[in-house]
Structure formats: structure tokens, C-alpha cells
PDB file of N, CA and C in Angstrom:
ATOM      1  N   LEU A1390     211.437 290.604  17.776  1.00 74.00           N
ATOM      2  CA  LEU A1390     211.479 291.720  18.816  1.00 74.00           C
ATOM      3  C   LEU A1390     210.007 292.142  18.939  1.00 74.00           C
ATOM      4  N   ALA A1391     209.497 292.222  20.119  1.00 83.00           N
ATOM      5  CA  ALA A1391     208.233 292.662  20.460  1.00 83.00           C
ATOM      6  C   ALA A1391     208.105 294.129  20.208  1.00 83.00           C
ATOM      7  N   LEU A1392     206.913 294.624  19.755  1.00 85.00           N
ATOM      8  CA  LEU A1392     206.717 296.042  19.582  1.00 85.00           C
ATOM      9  C   LEU A1392     206.778 296.807  20.841  1.00 85.00           C
ATOM     10  N   SER A1393     206.488 296.201  21.953  1.00 83.00           N
ATOM     11  CA  SER A1393     206.614 296.892  23.271  1.00 83.00           C
ATOM     12  C   SER A1393     208.065 297.127  23.569  1.00 83.00           C
ATOM     13  N   ALA A1394     208.998 296.466  23.013  1.00 89.00           N
ATOM     14  CA  ALA A1394     210.407 296.649  23.356  1.00 89.00           C
ATOM     15  C   ALA A1394     211.012 297.810  22.546  1.00 89.00           C
ATOM     16  N   ILE A1395     210.306 298.344  21.541  1.00 91.00           N
ATOM     17  CA  ILE A1395     210.797 299.501  20.748  1.00 91.00           C
ATOM     18  C   ILE A1395     210.283 300.775  21.293  1.00 91.00           C
ATOM     19  N   PRO A1396     211.224 301.659  21.552  1.00 91.00           N
ATOM     20  CA  PRO A1396     210.911 302.994  22.065  1.00 91.00           C
ATOM     21  C   PRO A1396     209.813 303.761  21.136  1.00 91.00           C
ATOM     22  N   PRO A1397     208.909 304.450  21.738  1.00 89.00           N
ATOM     23  CA  PRO A1397     207.853 305.051  20.873  1.00 89.00           C
ATOM     24  C   PRO A1397     208.354 305.869  19.742  1.00 89.00           C
ATOM     25  N   ASP A1398     209.276 306.746  19.964  1.00 90.00           N
ATOM     26  CA  ASP A1398     209.740 307.585  18.874  1.00 90.00           C
ATOM     27  C   ASP A1398     210.468 306.765  17.724  1.00 90.00           C
ATOM     28  N   ARG A1399     211.177 305.726  18.120  1.00 94.00           N
ATOM     29  CA  ARG A1399     211.867 304.909  17.158  1.00 94.00           C
ATOM     30  C   ARG A1399     210.804 304.114  16.357  1.00 94.00           C
ATOM     31  N   LEU A1400     209.786 303.528  17.055  1.00 93.00           N
ATOM     32  CA  LEU A1400     208.775 302.797  16.268  1.00 93.00           C
ATOM     33  C   LEU A1400     208.071 303.694  15.332  1.00 93.00           C
ATOM     34  N   GLN A1401     207.696 304.879  15.704  1.00 93.00           N
ATOM     35  CA  GLN A1401     207.027 305.787  14.812  1.00 93.00           C
ATOM     36  C   GLN A1401     207.880 306.156  13.549  1.00 93.00           C
ATOM     37  N   THR A1402     209.097 306.237  13.731  1.00 94.00           N
ATOM     38  CA  THR A1402     210.082 306.560  12.635  1.00 94.00           C
ATOM     39  C   THR A1402     210.111 305.371  11.666  1.00 94.00           C
ATOM     40  N   ILE A1403     210.191 304.181  12.240  1.00 94.00           N
ATOM     41  CA  ILE A1403     210.182 303.036  11.453  1.00 94.00           C
ATOM     42  C   ILE A1403     208.946 302.873  10.588  1.00 94.00           C
ATOM     43  N   LEU A1404     207.789 302.993  11.258  1.00 95.00           N
ATOM     44  CA  LEU A1404     206.501 302.931  10.605  1.00 95.00           C
ATOM     45  C   LEU A1404     206.318 303.940   9.523  1.00 95.00           C
ATOM     46  N   PHE A1405     206.591 305.204   9.862  1.00 96.00           N
ATOM     47  CA  PHE A1405     206.333 306.327   8.970  1.00 96.00           C
ATOM     48  C   PHE A1405     207.300 306.267   7.761  1.00 96.00           C
ATOM     49  N   ASN A1406     208.477 305.605   7.902  1.00 96.00           N
ATOM     50  CA  ASN A1406     209.363 305.430   6.720  1.00 96.00           C
ATOM     51  C   ASN A1406     208.930 304.319   5.820  1.00 96.00           C
ATOM     52  N   GLN A1407     207.915 303.451   6.195  1.00 95.00           N
ATOM     53  CA  GLN A1407     207.481 302.354   5.384  1.00 95.00           C
ATOM     54  C   GLN A1407     206.284 302.641   4.526  1.00 95.00           C
ATOM     55  N   VAL A1408     205.619 303.792   4.753  1.00 95.00           N
ATOM     56  CA  VAL A1408     204.391 304.038   4.063  1.00 95.00           C
ATOM     57  C   VAL A1408     204.361 305.474   3.433  1.00 95.00           C
ATOM     58  N   ASP A1409     203.367 305.594   2.534  1.00 96.00           N
ATOM     59  CA  ASP A1409     203.178 306.883   2.004  1.00 96.00           C
ATOM     60  C   ASP A1409     202.122 307.737   2.900  1.00 96.00           C
ATOM     61  N   LEU A1410     202.618 308.707   3.543  1.00 95.00           N
ATOM     62  CA  LEU A1410     201.814 309.435   4.578  1.00 95.00           C
ATOM     63  C   LEU A1410     200.716 310.322   3.887  1.00 95.00           C
ATOM     64  N   ASN A1411     200.771 310.379   2.518  1.00 97.00           N
ATOM     65  CA  ASN A1411     199.730 311.175   1.763  1.00 97.00           C
ATOM     66  C   ASN A1411     198.544 310.269   1.638  1.00 97.00           C
ATOM     67  N   ASN A1412     198.578 308.999   1.974  1.00 97.00           N
ATOM     68  CA  ASN A1412     197.441 308.080   1.915  1.00 97.00           C
ATOM     69  C   ASN A1412     196.848 307.909   3.306  1.00 97.00           C
ATOM     70  N   PRO A1413     195.604 308.369   3.452  1.00 97.00           N
ATOM     71  CA  PRO A1413     194.996 308.217   4.778  1.00 97.00           C
ATOM     72  C   PRO A1413     194.912 306.811   5.302  1.00 97.00           C
ATOM     73  N   GLN A1414     194.672 305.860   4.390  1.00 97.00           N
ATOM     74  CA  GLN A1414     194.497 304.428   4.810  1.00 97.00           C
ATOM     75  C   GLN A1414     195.876 303.969   5.433  1.00 97.00           C
ATOM     76  N   ASN A1415     196.965 304.513   5.004  1.00 97.00           N
ATOM     77  CA  ASN A1415     198.296 304.115   5.675  1.00 97.00           C
ATOM     78  C   ASN A1415     198.328 304.542   7.077  1.00 97.00           C
ATOM     79  N   TRP A1416     197.811 305.748   7.359  1.00 97.00           N
ATOM     80  CA  TRP A1416     197.711 306.272   8.741  1.00 97.00           C
ATOM     81  C   TRP A1416     196.881 305.347   9.541  1.00 97.00           C
ATOM     82  N   LEU A1417     195.742 304.939   9.021  1.00 98.00           N
ATOM     83  CA  LEU A1417     194.865 304.045   9.735  1.00 98.00           C
ATOM     84  C   LEU A1417     195.509 302.668  10.012  1.00 98.00           C
ATOM     85  N   ASP A1418     196.345 302.245   9.029  1.00 97.00           N
ATOM     86  CA  ASP A1418     197.021 300.946   9.249  1.00 97.00           C
ATOM     87  C   ASP A1418     198.032 301.106  10.366  1.00 97.00           C
ATOM     88  N   ILE A1419     198.639 302.215  10.487  1.00 97.00           N
ATOM     89  CA  ILE A1419     199.613 302.478  11.590  1.00 97.00           C
ATOM     90  C   ILE A1419     198.885 302.457  12.941  1.00 97.00           C
ATOM     91  N   VAL A1420     197.708 303.129  12.961  1.00 97.00           N
ATOM     92  CA  VAL A1420     196.886 303.187  14.190  1.00 97.00           C
ATOM     93  C   VAL A1420     196.473 301.802  14.564  1.00 97.00           C
ATOM     94  N   THR A1421     196.166 300.933  13.648  1.00 97.00           N
ATOM     95  CA  THR A1421     195.816 299.561  13.940  1.00 97.00           C
ATOM     96  C   THR A1421     196.955 298.780  14.504  1.00 97.00           C
ATOM     97  N   ILE A1422     198.141 298.960  14.025  1.00 95.00           N
ATOM     98  CA  ILE A1422     199.298 298.414  14.622  1.00 95.00           C
ATOM     99  C   ILE A1422     199.477 298.672  16.073  1.00 95.00           C
ATOM    100  N   TYR A1423     199.420 299.990  16.357  1.00 95.00           N
ATOM    101  CA  TYR A1423     199.495 300.458  17.765  1.00 95.00           C
ATOM    102  C   TYR A1423     198.342 299.850  18.585  1.00 95.00           C
ATOM    103  N   ARG A1424     197.123 299.883  18.077  1.00 95.00           N
ATOM    104  CA  ARG A1424     196.004 299.336  18.823  1.00 95.00           C
ATOM    105  C   ARG A1424     196.208 297.829  19.141  1.00 95.00           C
ATOM    106  N   GLN A1425     196.655 297.113  18.149  1.00 93.00           N
ATOM    107  CA  GLN A1425     196.809 295.626  18.337  1.00 93.00           C
ATOM    108  C   GLN A1425     197.907 295.360  19.393  1.00 93.00           C
ATOM    109  N   ALA A1426     198.803 296.249  19.519  1.00 93.00           N
ATOM    110  CA  ALA A1426     199.984 296.166  20.475  1.00 93.00           C
ATOM    111  C   ALA A1426     199.565 296.674  21.780  1.00 93.00           C
ATOM    112  N   GLN A1427     198.382 297.195  21.911  1.00 93.00           N
ATOM    113  CA  GLN A1427     197.896 297.844  23.120  1.00 93.00           C
ATOM    114  C   GLN A1427     198.770 299.003  23.536  1.00 93.00           C
ATOM    115  N   ARG A1428     199.192 299.723  22.588  1.00 94.00           N
ATOM    116  CA  ARG A1428     199.882 300.988  22.793  1.00 94.00           C
ATOM    117  C   ARG A1428     198.910 302.124  22.483  1.00 94.00           C
ATOM    118  N   TYR A1429     197.915 302.233  23.337  1.00 94.00           N
ATOM    119  CA  TYR A1429     196.820 303.077  23.182  1.00 94.00           C
ATOM    120  C   TYR A1429     197.119 304.627  23.089  1.00 94.00           C
ATOM    121  N   PRO A1430     198.090 305.139  24.013  1.00 93.00           N
ATOM    122  CA  PRO A1430     198.401 306.541  23.830  1.00 93.00           C
ATOM    123  C   PRO A1430     199.064 306.846  22.508  1.00 93.00           C
ATOM    124  N   GLU A1431     199.889 305.943  21.965  1.00 95.00           N
ATOM    125  CA  GLU A1431     200.526 306.178  20.670  1.00 95.00           C
ATOM    126  C   GLU A1431     199.428 306.071  19.514  1.00 95.00           C
ATOM    127  N   ALA A1432     198.462 305.117  19.628  1.00 96.00           N
ATOM    128  CA  ALA A1432     197.506 304.957  18.650  1.00 96.00           C
ATOM    129  C   ALA A1432     196.652 306.216  18.630  1.00 96.00           C
ATOM    130  N   ARG A1433     196.331 306.733  19.771  1.00 96.00           N
ATOM    131  CA  ARG A1433     195.502 308.035  19.824  1.00 96.00           C
ATOM    132  C   ARG A1433     196.332 309.205  19.202  1.00 96.00           C
ATOM    133  N   GLU A1434     197.580 309.273  19.568  1.00 96.00           N
ATOM    134  CA  GLU A1434     198.465 310.349  18.963  1.00 96.00           C
ATOM    135  C   GLU A1434     198.493 310.318  17.383  1.00 96.00           C
ATOM    136  N   ILE A1435     198.725 309.062  16.927  1.00 97.00           N
ATOM    137  CA  ILE A1435     198.780 308.924  15.468  1.00 97.00           C
ATOM    138  C   ILE A1435     197.460 309.239  14.842  1.00 97.00           C
ATOM    139  N   LEU A1436     196.352 308.771  15.399  1.00 98.00           N
ATOM    140  CA  LEU A1436     195.002 309.002  14.805  1.00 98.00           C
ATOM    141  C   LEU A1436     194.800 310.568  14.806  1.00 98.00           C
ATOM    142  N   LEU A1437     195.162 311.216  15.882  1.00 97.00           N
ATOM    143  CA  LEU A1437     194.954 312.618  15.878  1.00 97.00           C
ATOM    144  C   LEU A1437     195.779 313.333  14.843  1.00 97.00           C
ATOM    145  N   LYS A1438     196.961 312.911  14.675  1.00 97.00           N
ATOM    146  CA  LYS A1438     197.814 313.492  13.572  1.00 97.00           C
ATOM    147  C   LYS A1438     197.216 313.220  12.177  1.00 97.00           C
ATOM    148  N   ALA A1439     196.648 311.995  12.011  1.00 98.00           N
ATOM    149  CA  ALA A1439     196.035 311.621  10.752  1.00 98.00           C
ATOM    150  C   ALA A1439     194.827 312.523  10.484  1.00 98.00           C
ATOM    151  N   ILE A1440     194.028 312.718  11.522  1.00 98.00           N
ATOM    152  CA  ILE A1440     192.863 313.585  11.348  1.00 98.00           C
ATOM    153  C   ILE A1440     193.251 315.024  10.968  1.00 98.00           C
ATOM    154  N   ARG A1441     194.284 315.521  11.581  1.00 97.00           N
ATOM    155  CA  ARG A1441     194.722 316.889  11.258  1.00 97.00           C
ATOM    156  C   ARG A1441     195.226 316.942   9.824  1.00 97.00           C
ATOM    157  N   ARG A1442     195.920 315.895   9.391  1.00 97.00           N
ATOM    158  CA  ARG A1442     196.518 315.907   8.054  1.00 97.00           C
ATOM    159  C   ARG A1442     195.499 315.527   6.998  1.00 97.00           C
ATOM    160  N   HIS A1443     194.553 314.767   7.279  1.00 97.00           N
ATOM    161  CA  HIS A1443     193.491 314.295   6.376  1.00 97.00           C
ATOM    162  C   HIS A1443     192.149 314.535   6.953  1.00 97.00           C
ATOM    163  N   PRO A1444     191.631 315.685   6.792  1.00 97.00           N
ATOM    164  CA  PRO A1444     190.320 316.119   7.326  1.00 97.00           C
ATOM    165  C   PRO A1444     189.175 315.146   7.029  1.00 97.00           C
ATOM    166  N   GLU A1445     189.302 314.339   6.036  1.00 97.00           N
ATOM    167  CA  GLU A1445     188.257 313.387   5.685  1.00 97.00           C
ATOM    168  C   GLU A1445     188.174 312.267   6.745  1.00 97.00           C
ATOM    169  N   LEU A1446     189.127 312.223   7.621  1.00 98.00           N
ATOM    170  CA  LEU A1446     189.112 311.221   8.656  1.00 98.00           C
ATOM    171  C   LEU A1446     188.484 311.786   9.913  1.00 98.00           C
ATOM    172  N   GLU A1447     187.947 312.929   9.906  1.00 98.00           N
ATOM    173  CA  GLU A1447     187.321 313.572  11.016  1.00 98.00           C
ATOM    174  C   GLU A1447     186.223 312.668  11.680  1.00 98.00           C
ATOM    175  N   PRO A1448     185.411 311.992  10.899  1.00 98.00           N
ATOM    176  CA  PRO A1448     184.407 311.073  11.521  1.00 98.00           C
ATOM    177  C   PRO A1448     185.008 310.038  12.514  1.00 98.00           C
ATOM    178  N   LEU A1449     186.294 309.823  12.503  1.00 98.00           N
ATOM    179  CA  LEU A1449     186.937 308.881  13.352  1.00 98.00           C
ATOM    180  C   LEU A1449     187.278 309.497  14.754  1.00 98.00           C
ATOM    181  N   ARG A1450     187.074 310.711  14.845  1.00 96.00           N
ATOM    182  CA  ARG A1450     187.458 311.417  16.075  1.00 96.00           C
ATOM    183  C   ARG A1450     186.981 310.713  17.349  1.00 96.00           C
ATOM    184  N   PRO A1451     185.711 310.169  17.380  1.00 95.00           N
ATOM    185  CA  PRO A1451     185.312 309.483  18.548  1.00 95.00           C
ATOM    186  C   PRO A1451     186.182 308.251  19.039  1.00 95.00           C
ATOM    187  N   LYS A1452     186.984 307.771  18.140  1.00 95.00           N
ATOM    188  CA  LYS A1452     187.925 306.694  18.442  1.00 95.00           C
ATOM    189  C   LYS A1452     188.959 307.174  19.405  1.00 95.00           C
ATOM    190  N   LEU A1453     189.204 308.534  19.457  1.00 95.00           N
ATOM    191  CA  LEU A1453     190.206 309.005  20.478  1.00 95.00           C
ATOM    192  C   LEU A1453     189.786 308.720  21.834  1.00 95.00           C
ATOM    193  N   ARG A1454     188.554 308.856  22.048  1.00 91.00           N
ATOM    194  CA  ARG A1454     187.920 308.590  23.420  1.00 91.00           C
ATOM    195  C   ARG A1454     188.100 307.094  23.728  1.00 91.00           C
ATOM    196  N   GLU A1455     187.829 306.293  22.674  1.00 93.00           N
ATOM    197  CA  GLU A1455     187.961 304.831  22.877  1.00 93.00           C
ATOM    198  C   GLU A1455     189.349 304.485  23.253  1.00 93.00           C
ATOM    199  N   PHE A1456     190.385 305.076  22.676  1.00 94.00           N
ATOM    200  CA  PHE A1456     191.745 304.804  23.043  1.00 94.00           C
ATOM    201  C   PHE A1456     192.038 305.225  24.394  1.00 94.00           C
ATOM    202  N   ASP A1457     191.437 306.445  24.862  1.00 91.00           N
ATOM    203  CA  ASP A1457     191.647 306.865  26.260  1.00 91.00           C
ATOM    204  C   ASP A1457     191.119 305.816  27.202  1.00 91.00           C
ATOM    205  N   GLU A1458     189.995 305.343  26.886  1.00 90.00           N
ATOM    206  CA  GLU A1458     189.211 304.369  27.760  1.00 90.00           C
ATOM    207  C   GLU A1458     189.952 303.055  27.779  1.00 90.00           C
ATOM    208  N   ALA A1459     190.471 302.581  26.594  1.00 92.00           N
ATOM    209  CA  ALA A1459     191.217 301.308  26.624  1.00 92.00           C
ATOM    210  C   ALA A1459     192.462 301.440  27.327  1.00 92.00           C
ATOM    211  N   ASN A1460     193.154 302.556  27.326  1.00 90.00           N
ATOM    212  CA  ASN A1460     194.347 302.779  28.111  1.00 90.00           C
ATOM    213  C   ASN A1460     194.045 302.787  29.591  1.00 90.00           C
ATOM    214  N   ALA A1461     192.928 303.464  29.871  1.00 88.00           N
ATOM    215  CA  ALA A1461     192.551 303.459  31.306  1.00 88.00           C
ATOM    216  C   ALA A1461     192.268 302.033  31.857  1.00 88.00           C
ATOM    217  N   GLU A1462     191.665 301.248  31.050  1.00 88.00           N
ATOM    218  CA  GLU A1462     191.319 299.895  31.453  1.00 88.00           C
ATOM    219  C   GLU A1462     192.707 299.096  31.682  1.00 88.00           C
ATOM    220  N   LEU A1463     193.549 299.298  30.781  1.00 89.00           N
ATOM    221  CA  LEU A1463     194.881 298.635  30.911  1.00 89.00           C
ATOM    222  C   LEU A1463     195.622 299.106  32.129  1.00 89.00           C
ATOM    223  N   MET A1464     195.582 300.400  32.420  1.00 87.00           N
ATOM    224  CA  MET A1464     196.270 300.954  33.631  1.00 87.00           C
ATOM    225  C   MET A1464     195.532 300.368  34.895  1.00 87.00           C
ATOM    226  N   PHE A1465     194.222 300.348  34.817  1.00 85.00           N
ATOM    227  CA  PHE A1465     193.429 299.805  35.983  1.00 85.00           C
ATOM    228  C   PHE A1465     193.824 298.349  36.322  1.00 85.00           C
ATOM    229  N   ARG A1466     193.986 297.558  35.178  1.00 89.00           N
ATOM    230  CA  ARG A1466     194.433 296.138  35.400  1.00 89.00           C
ATOM    231  C   ARG A1466     195.799 296.175  36.121  1.00 89.00           C
ATOM    232  N   GLU A1467     196.676 297.036  35.671  1.00 89.00           N
ATOM    233  CA  GLU A1467     198.019 297.136  36.284  1.00 89.00           C
ATOM    234  C   GLU A1467     197.967 297.467  37.768  1.00 89.00           C
ATOM    235  N   VAL A1468     196.990 298.385  38.118  1.00 88.00           N
ATOM    236  CA  VAL A1468     196.811 298.756  39.503  1.00 88.00           C
ATOM    237  C   VAL A1468     196.447 297.503  40.263  1.00 88.00           C
ATOM    238  N   GLY A1469     195.515 296.748  39.716  1.00 89.00           N
ATOM    239  CA  GLY A1469     195.154 295.465  40.432  1.00 89.00           C
ATOM    240  C   GLY A1469     196.192 294.509  40.606  1.00 89.00           C
ATOM    241  N   TYR A1470     197.083 294.322  39.568  1.00 92.00           N
ATOM    242  CA  TYR A1470     198.269 293.507  39.770  1.00 92.00           C
ATOM    243  C   TYR A1470     199.220 294.011  40.868  1.00 92.00           C
ATOM    244  N   ARG A1471     199.425 295.285  40.892  1.00 92.00           N
ATOM    245  CA  ARG A1471     200.297 295.875  41.889  1.00 92.00           C
ATOM    246  C   ARG A1471     199.712 295.699  43.373  1.00 92.00           C
ATOM    247  N   PHE A1472     198.410 295.971  43.471  1.00 90.00           N
ATOM    248  CA  PHE A1472     197.727 295.798  44.729  1.00 90.00           C
ATOM    249  C   PHE A1472     197.714 294.439  45.184  1.00 90.00           C
ATOM    250  N   ASN A1473     197.512 293.459  44.330  1.00 92.00           N
ATOM    251  CA  ASN A1473     197.570 292.064  44.716  1.00 92.00           C
ATOM    252  C   ASN A1473     198.949 291.571  45.091  1.00 92.00           C
ATOM    253  N   ALA A1474     199.962 292.286  44.540  1.00 95.00           N
ATOM    254  CA  ALA A1474     201.344 291.833  44.863  1.00 95.00           C
ATOM    255  C   ALA A1474     201.872 292.559  46.110  1.00 95.00           C
ATOM    256  N   GLY A1475     200.979 293.324  46.739  1.00 94.00           N
ATOM    257  CA  GLY A1475     201.442 293.973  47.924  1.00 94.00           C
ATOM    258  C   GLY A1475     202.134 295.335  47.648  1.00 94.00           C
ATOM    259  N   GLN A1476     202.124 295.790  46.442  1.00 92.00           N
ATOM    260  CA  GLN A1476     202.805 297.054  46.157  1.00 92.00           C
ATOM    261  C   GLN A1476     201.770 298.116  46.241  1.00 92.00           C
ATOM    262  N   TYR A1477     201.373 298.436  47.454  1.00 90.00           N
ATOM    263  CA  TYR A1477     200.270 299.415  47.705  1.00 90.00           C
ATOM    264  C   TYR A1477     200.537 300.786  47.242  1.00 90.00           C
ATOM    265  N   GLU A1478     201.810 301.299  47.665  1.00 91.00           N
ATOM    266  CA  GLU A1478     202.172 302.713  47.226  1.00 91.00           C
ATOM    267  C   GLU A1478     202.209 302.882  45.711  1.00 91.00           C
ATOM    268  N   LEU A1479     202.822 301.887  44.999  1.00 90.00           N
ATOM    269  CA  LEU A1479     202.848 301.916  43.537  1.00 90.00           C
ATOM    270  C   LEU A1479     201.310 301.994  42.943  1.00 90.00           C
ATOM    271  N   ALA A1480     200.555 301.038  43.531  1.00 87.00           N
ATOM    272  CA  ALA A1480     199.146 300.986  43.037  1.00 87.00           C
ATOM    273  C   ALA A1480     198.444 302.388  43.322  1.00 87.00           C
ATOM    274  N   LYS A1481     198.684 302.915  44.460  1.00 86.00           N
ATOM    275  CA  LYS A1481     198.113 304.269  44.794  1.00 86.00           C
ATOM    276  C   LYS A1481     198.624 305.312  43.833  1.00 86.00           C
ATOM    277  N   SER A1482     199.902 305.346  43.534  1.00 88.00           N
ATOM    278  CA  SER A1482     200.447 306.376  42.634  1.00 88.00           C
ATOM    279  C   SER A1482     199.852 306.152  41.189  1.00 88.00           C
ATOM    280  N   LEU A1483     199.718 304.936  40.806  1.00 85.00           N
ATOM    281  CA  LEU A1483     199.100 304.690  39.479  1.00 85.00           C
ATOM    282  C   LEU A1483     197.685 305.247  39.423  1.00 85.00           C
ATOM    283  N   LEU A1484     196.927 305.015  40.478  1.00 82.00           N
ATOM    284  CA  LEU A1484     195.548 305.523  40.650  1.00 82.00           C
ATOM    285  C   LEU A1484     195.555 307.020  40.546  1.00 82.00           C
ATOM    286  N   ASN A1485     196.426 307.695  41.149  1.00 82.00           N
ATOM    287  CA  ASN A1485     196.480 309.063  41.153  1.00 82.00           C
ATOM    288  C   ASN A1485     196.952 309.707  39.830  1.00 82.00           C
ATOM    289  N   GLY A1486     197.522 308.786  38.942  1.00 78.00           N
ATOM    290  CA  GLY A1486     197.989 309.246  37.675  1.00 78.00           C
ATOM    291  C   GLY A1486     196.898 309.220  36.604  1.00 78.00           C
ATOM    292  N   PHE A1487     195.663 308.854  36.881  1.00 72.00           N
ATOM    293  CA  PHE A1487     194.614 308.896  35.917  1.00 72.00           C
ATOM    294  C   PHE A1487     194.174 310.275  35.544  1.00 72.00           C
ATOM    295  N   ASP A1488     194.040 310.564  34.326  1.00 73.00           N
ATOM    296  CA  ASP A1488     193.516 311.809  33.879  1.00 73.00           C
ATOM    297  C   ASP A1488     191.969 311.692  33.782  1.00 73.00           C
ATOM    298  N   ARG A1489     191.363 312.157  34.734  1.00 71.00           N
ATOM    299  CA  ARG A1489     189.899 311.957  34.833  1.00 71.00           C
ATOM    300  C   ARG A1489     189.088 312.632  33.689  1.00 71.00           C
ATOM    301  N   LYS A1490     189.712 313.514  33.036  1.00 72.00           N
ATOM    302  CA  LYS A1490     188.993 314.161  31.812  1.00 72.00           C
ATOM    303  C   LYS A1490     188.931 313.157  30.653  1.00 72.00           C
ATOM    304  N   THR A1491     189.724 312.093  30.649  1.00 70.00           N
ATOM    305  CA  THR A1491     189.720 311.298  29.507  1.00 70.00           C
ATOM    306  C   THR A1491     189.144 309.930  29.726  1.00 70.00           C
ATOM    307  N   ILE A1492     188.504 309.697  30.889  1.00 68.00           N
ATOM    308  CA  ILE A1492     187.970 308.427  31.186  1.00 68.00           C
ATOM    309  C   ILE A1492     186.511 308.418  31.410  1.00 68.00           C
ATOM    310  N   SER A1493     185.826 307.310  31.175  1.00 69.00           N
ATOM    311  CA  SER A1493     184.389 307.203  31.397  1.00 69.00           C
ATOM    312  C   SER A1493     184.003 307.301  32.836  1.00 69.00           C
ATOM    313  N   VAL A1494     182.735 307.555  33.085  1.00 73.00           N
ATOM    314  CA  VAL A1494     182.203 307.591  34.453  1.00 73.00           C
ATOM    315  C   VAL A1494     182.468 306.215  35.109  1.00 73.00           C
ATOM    316  N   ASP A1495     182.179 305.128  34.393  1.00 74.00           N
ATOM    317  CA  ASP A1495     182.400 303.792  34.971  1.00 74.00           C
ATOM    318  C   ASP A1495     183.809 303.564  35.400  1.00 74.00           C
ATOM    319  N   THR A1496     184.776 303.921  34.627  1.00 70.00           N
ATOM    320  CA  THR A1496     186.174 303.848  35.047  1.00 70.00           C
ATOM    321  C   THR A1496     186.496 304.695  36.283  1.00 70.00           C
ATOM    322  N   GLU A1497     185.894 305.868  36.240  1.00 70.00           N
ATOM    323  CA  GLU A1497     186.184 306.794  37.400  1.00 70.00           C
ATOM    324  C   GLU A1497     185.584 306.175  38.724  1.00 70.00           C
ATOM    325  N   VAL A1498     184.391 305.555  38.596  1.00 71.00           N
ATOM    326  CA  VAL A1498     183.824 304.930  39.798  1.00 71.00           C
ATOM    327  C   VAL A1498     184.698 303.772  40.220  1.00 71.00           C
ATOM    328  N   LYS A1499     185.292 302.983  39.298  1.00 69.00           N
ATOM    329  CA  LYS A1499     186.171 301.927  39.683  1.00 69.00           C
ATOM    330  C   LYS A1499     187.399 302.419  40.416  1.00 69.00           C
ATOM    331  N   ILE A1500     187.921 303.498  39.917  1.00 67.00           N
ATOM    332  CA  ILE A1500     189.124 304.099  40.622  1.00 67.00           C
ATOM    333  C   ILE A1500     188.741 304.607  42.021  1.00 67.00           C
ATOM    334  N   ASP A1501     187.626 305.275  42.209  1.00 70.00           N
ATOM    335  CA  ASP A1501     187.183 305.727  43.490  1.00 70.00           C
ATOM    336  C   ASP A1501     186.967 304.580  44.399  1.00 70.00           C
ATOM    337  N   ARG A1502     186.440 303.439  43.985  1.00 70.00           N
ATOM    338  CA  ARG A1502     186.257 302.339  44.848  1.00 70.00           C
ATOM    339  C   ARG A1502     187.532 301.679  45.304  1.00 70.00           C
ATOM    340  N   ARG A1503     188.576 301.711  44.494  1.00 65.00           N
ATOM    341  CA  ARG A1503     189.839 301.121  44.771  1.00 65.00           C
ATOM    342  C   ARG A1503     190.563 301.849  45.862  1.00 65.00           C
TER     343      ARG A1503
END
């Protein structure tokens, strides 16, 4: 079963039940699982929870921005696929769905050019 087939809340429950959440490394291992599955919003959410629970992880806060950018790149690729498939309205709605506060200037320029 692919990780992408498991609903977010169910996957989080499964993963949290398998580790000791008092260990910060276990949180980071869960973040890695989400990152490798390209589930960047979930990776970001778990890392933020980890930082709140384990203040010693605060130096990892810049990773939150990296997850935002990775997700934006993934979404931008999807826009390209939809545009190339002639699904112009869907591509346009995806472009309008970008949260410009969480993306880099480079990605914002790509969106504006599209």
C-alpha cells in the first residue's frame, strides 16, 4: 500500500503509535517519512509540532520554509501537467491556490509567467 493512499489523519495515527514521542529523533524520523513520500504539508505540520514539543529542535525551523517551497514546486509541476493536458481551468484554479506568503520569489515569478 502506497503512503499516498493512506489518509493523512490515519497515517499520522499509525506512525505516532509506533514511536516514543518523547524522543525528538522519532519525530524527525516521521518527518523524513513524509518528506520521502513528497507529502510536504504533512512533513511541515509534524516538524512544527516537534519543534513545539521539543524546543531543542528550534534550529530546524528554516526547514518549514523548505517544505513550503518543495510543495509549491510539486504543485507547479501539476499545473504544467494540467495545462499540457488541455485542462486550462483546472490549471488556473491551481495557480490561484498558491499561498504567496509561503513561496520563494522565484516560484512566484514562475506562477506569474504561467
